[in-house]
């Protein structure tokens, strides 16, 4: 069975049963653009951006959901394919408040459009995700703008009532990625596509706000959304991909150890995203990992050593506090023996920090009275 | 964990017990849910509360609090009686099977029903389902360990897995889910009274000599030290005179808080190193401000033993320092030359003295972490433990009898209380309660009770209730919930101002010294 072959753009590739055209192409570094396809979830075929021409097939076929077949001949960028992709993109761009450079690229009625969006958005900026939008980059790639088709109105108001996520239906292209992410990746089953046809909308059960639904604010949908329809509340109009640096690290909450990217500007975390395609979490996070970082910038952070005198704390220099600590520990050790001292290290700090505490306890204090609160 | 997180999706049957996975290990729970929904795995949940995962499960067994050994023995009774165990694995890899067999003999489904309240038929069904799996994974958390019989509970689960040959294979294993992010690492690094890094025993002369040489010191102490749950009462008695507490807030997390507070107050000298003024720090003589995870370089080891990088993304607030830097400064001032330029330098020292970390370097884990044991730099790491043999030769079955929880309900304290966490908060809340969005979702403490108990004790959803145990009392908001089952209530322990641990029992497991957070007797009344 291993001589199953598929021909893509004139070159022959082997595949195993069950692989889609997209799988084979990606494995061989052939770029087929996708929009609604979400790795790990079943394909929905909603956006038709990935269409390819298959010899002898009557219609263009979506590469993300069409299984590879023996001797299938596929063209990934034929004129018909390009025309179809352009058309799909133009329809999407016309469908909402896509006020990025793409929308206005031919100058017609831009001003009126932009003013209208600004009004709905309460911001005079361009789209909150411009520069990091799949629709925008595909529009560049296929050189289309949003003005070929008449703009369709914006039916549903923005939802801003929960602390974490803004749902901006005016920018939703109904690709369904968020629904797949919620139901098939996180399996939280909080959202689905509601209403029919032109009224379609992504809804939580009963079309309620997320905060009153089964949503647990993991933000998987936000990370999956290819456009500006789902955006982190605090980062909206603050985060800009070109201005921020990204630092990969490990979540500091639970023992899963999710890999995440901190988006940083001016020594502040603007937002957090899950590191894609990397174990253990493959891009997923939970509400704590994704939204639980404000404490870092809290006013309550301790910033100076404190020494208690007569029942009250006073500020002290590092030298004074460290000297006092070393002196008192030495005195108590000399007077009462090493085992009169106990150290609690932490399940919250790094291995290196723990090692230093462990070495200090045993090599300097000379006691084995060290533990941490893992049991608690 | 003996296996990896991703491995869960390869299990035919997943048994989750004592873990409210969707709230405490949310991303790990997605693997369980996906396995069940999309990969044809079956799911057994054993938990006293109707937790979210029960909505996904094929079987939900609801044991009375503190009766874990009984239901596990019950499953094993059925498996042996019906010949569903794995004789080859037992023969080749284990010892003491006969003792186990004799012990579980009396744990018939009917007898187990009288102890646990789980209907006999459900015990039989669950036993068959688990035993017939090609690969069966067991996941457990604090709901299993935080009992006076916690060590017994854990051994019982290991018995069950060995009985069915579910160790050392993909999709199998006995997998403790670590609560805090670096519990695994803190243990691996020897943040325990009995071991150095990599579980090298302090009582082992050779290990001691090796550390003395590595650290250039003499006379490392050779007797096992004290656990935190022993230190606290000794502080109370005045035998522990000084403590150095780094990044922990035992004054909210400790059992029987009223007692713990007196103990810490009794110390001659208390140093607390933390990022916030915690309840524990309030009692300190010296407070040393430290940097948080986003402000330092280093590594964490996750629950699947994967060592992963932590990277400095921010400068710490002016005036705060990294934890190991502070510790080293104190060491130097006490006359010991402890000096490192970078975290990496420390990690290299860890690798030198720790066989299971010997092959790990910052370079190797730059993009993907490695599972220890990793004995040398060509070794790929060990995602699944015990594939060919157990660390100490053969796996030993432990014949364990059921012992009731230390504290029982009575006429005065008729309800069982169990404690735990909620999705939106973390541990003692010092971090999550300073993040507005999380606080908005769950702003205050609550007691979760069943509708039946709410009726019985005449308290209303949304009202305030007074919850009292033999040790203390707190006031909390009432949340009538489908998660609770009549006869027991649940309170999260994140909230210092109404700390659940004012109620809990400090009775300890004799081996692990883990307090019995999961069971104590309380009474409930409407708060004035
Ligand atoms: S935040 Fe998570 S649970 Fe809520 S809708 Fe998005 S994916 Fe679903
Ligand atoms: S919200 Fe985003 S991900 Fe969801 S359907 Fe709309 S555009 Fe797609
Ligand atoms: S993102 Fe959530 S599941 Fe992942 S490590 Fe952090 S707290 Fe745990
Ligand atoms: S990516 Fe294939 S149809 Fe959308």
mmCIF file of N, CA and C and ligand atoms in Angstrom, chain A residues 35-36 98 167-169 171-181 191 193 201-202 221-230, ligand 2:
data_model
loop_
_atom_site.group_PDB
_atom_site.id
_atom_site.type_symbol
_atom_site.label_atom_id
_atom_site.label_comp_id
_atom_site.label_asym_id
_atom_site.label_seq_id
_atom_site.Cartn_x
_atom_site.Cartn_y
_atom_site.Cartn_z
ATOM 1 N N UNK A 35 -8.016 29.147 6.095
ATOM 2 C CA UNK A 35 -8.534 30.134 7.026
ATOM 3 C C UNK A 35 -9.317 29.438 8.136
ATOM 4 N N UNK A 36 -10.274 28.614 7.759
ATOM 5 C CA UNK A 36 -11.115 27.995 8.801
ATOM 6 C C UNK A 36 -10.500 26.708 9.347
ATOM 7 N N UNK A 98 -13.967 45.667 8.470
ATOM 8 C CA UNK A 98 -12.559 45.321 8.276
ATOM 9 C C UNK A 98 -11.765 46.574 7.923
ATOM 10 N N UNK A 167 -16.325 40.294 22.170
ATOM 11 C CA UNK A 167 -16.865 39.621 20.986
ATOM 12 C C UNK A 167 -17.398 40.699 20.054
ATOM 13 N N UNK A 168 -16.710 40.873 18.932
ATOM 14 C CA UNK A 168 -17.058 41.940 17.994
ATOM 15 C C UNK A 168 -17.642 41.289 16.742
ATOM 16 N N UNK A 169 -18.960 41.144 16.731
ATOM 17 C CA UNK A 169 -19.609 40.429 15.633
ATOM 18 C C UNK A 169 -19.448 41.155 14.311
ATOM 19 N N UNK A 171 -16.842 42.047 12.985
ATOM 20 C CA UNK A 171 -15.661 41.601 12.258
ATOM 21 C C UNK A 171 -15.644 40.087 12.051
ATOM 22 N N UNK A 172 -16.705 39.428 12.470
ATOM 23 C CA UNK A 172 -16.745 37.968 12.383
ATOM 24 C C UNK A 172 -17.007 37.521 10.953
ATOM 25 N N UNK A 173 -16.199 36.616 10.450
ATOM 26 C CA UNK A 173 -16.388 36.096 9.093
ATOM 27 C C UNK A 173 -17.037 34.717 9.120
ATOM 28 N N UNK A 174 -17.528 34.311 10.275
ATOM 29 C CA UNK A 174 -18.242 33.036 10.423
ATOM 30 C C UNK A 174 -17.444 31.842 9.913
ATOM 31 N N UNK A 175 -16.148 31.878 10.169
ATOM 32 C CA UNK A 175 -15.321 30.764 9.722
ATOM 33 C C UNK A 175 -15.536 29.541 10.615
ATOM 34 N N UNK A 176 -16.019 29.737 11.838
ATOM 35 C CA UNK A 176 -16.310 28.612 12.720
ATOM 36 C C UNK A 176 -15.107 28.068 13.479
ATOM 37 N N UNK A 177 -13.957 28.733 13.345
ATOM 38 C CA UNK A 177 -12.774 28.215 14.066
ATOM 39 C C UNK A 177 -12.984 28.240 15.573
ATOM 40 N N UNK A 178 -13.602 29.295 16.051
ATOM 41 C CA UNK A 178 -13.811 29.410 17.499
ATOM 42 C C UNK A 178 -14.677 28.259 18.001
ATOM 43 N N UNK A 179 -15.666 27.898 17.204
ATOM 44 C CA UNK A 179 -16.573 26.824 17.603
ATOM 45 C C UNK A 179 -15.809 25.498 17.661
ATOM 46 N N UNK A 180 -14.966 25.273 16.658
ATOM 47 C CA UNK A 180 -14.155 24.058 16.662
ATOM 48 C C UNK A 180 -13.205 24.053 17.851
ATOM 49 N N UNK A 181 -12.588 25.198 18.097
ATOM 50 C CA UNK A 181 -11.626 25.293 19.204
ATOM 51 C C UNK A 181 -12.313 24.997 20.529
ATOM 52 N N UNK A 191 -19.983 27.257 22.800
ATOM 53 C CA UNK A 191 -20.502 28.072 21.692
ATOM 54 C C UNK A 191 -20.811 27.219 20.467
ATOM 55 N N UNK A 193 -22.731 27.657 16.132
ATOM 56 C CA UNK A 193 -23.251 28.589 15.143
ATOM 57 C C UNK A 193 -24.768 28.609 15.280
ATOM 58 N N UNK A 201 -24.824 33.639 13.461
ATOM 59 C CA UNK A 201 -24.069 34.318 14.507
ATOM 60 C C UNK A 201 -23.473 33.232 15.397
ATOM 61 N N UNK A 202 -22.289 33.509 15.914
ATOM 62 C CA UNK A 202 -21.723 32.571 16.880
ATOM 63 C C UNK A 202 -22.385 32.848 18.227
ATOM 64 N N UNK A 221 -10.792 30.171 21.869
ATOM 65 C CA UNK A 221 -11.480 30.762 20.709
ATOM 66 C C UNK A 221 -10.786 32.045 20.266
ATOM 67 N N UNK A 222 -10.305 32.822 21.234
ATOM 68 C CA UNK A 222 -9.632 34.076 20.889
ATOM 69 C C UNK A 222 -8.372 33.777 20.085
ATOM 70 N N UNK A 223 -7.625 32.798 20.575
ATOM 71 C CA UNK A 223 -6.389 32.460 19.878
ATOM 72 C C UNK A 223 -6.686 31.867 18.499
ATOM 73 N N UNK A 224 -7.829 31.198 18.359
ATOM 74 C CA UNK A 224 -8.159 30.568 17.076
ATOM 75 C C UNK A 224 -8.734 31.561 16.073
ATOM 76 N N UNK A 225 -9.325 32.623 16.553
ATOM 77 C CA UNK A 225 -10.000 33.551 15.634
ATOM 78 C C UNK A 225 -8.978 34.188 14.695
ATOM 79 N N UNK A 226 -9.194 34.066 13.381
ATOM 80 C CA UNK A 226 -8.185 34.565 12.446
ATOM 81 C C UNK A 226 -8.281 36.068 12.232
ATOM 82 N N UNK A 227 -9.363 36.676 12.699
ATOM 83 C CA UNK A 227 -9.570 38.106 12.467
ATOM 84 C C UNK A 227 -9.756 38.819 13.803
ATOM 85 N N UNK A 228 -10.330 40.007 13.767
ATOM 86 C CA UNK A 228 -10.458 40.788 14.997
ATOM 87 C C UNK A 228 -11.794 40.628 15.683
ATOM 88 N N UNK A 229 -12.441 39.486 15.501
ATOM 89 C CA UNK A 229 -13.776 39.325 16.066
ATOM 90 C C UNK A 229 -13.748 38.883 17.521
ATOM 91 N N UNK A 230 -12.693 38.221 17.927
ATOM 92 C CA UNK A 230 -12.532 37.831 19.328
ATOM 93 C C UNK A 230 -11.173 38.350 19.776
HETATM 94 S S1 LIG C 2 -15.506 34.809 15.911
HETATM 95 FE FE1 LIG C 2 -13.609 34.598 14.754
HETATM 96 S S2 LIG C 2 -13.207 32.411 14.775
HETATM 97 FE FE2 LIG C 2 -15.332 32.661 15.347
HETATM 98 S S3 LIG C 2 -16.450 32.437 13.451
HETATM 99 FE FE3 LIG C 2 -16.085 34.624 13.772
HETATM 100 S S4 LIG C 2 -14.221 35.031 12.662
HETATM 101 FE FE4 LIG C 2 -14.324 32.829 12.884
#
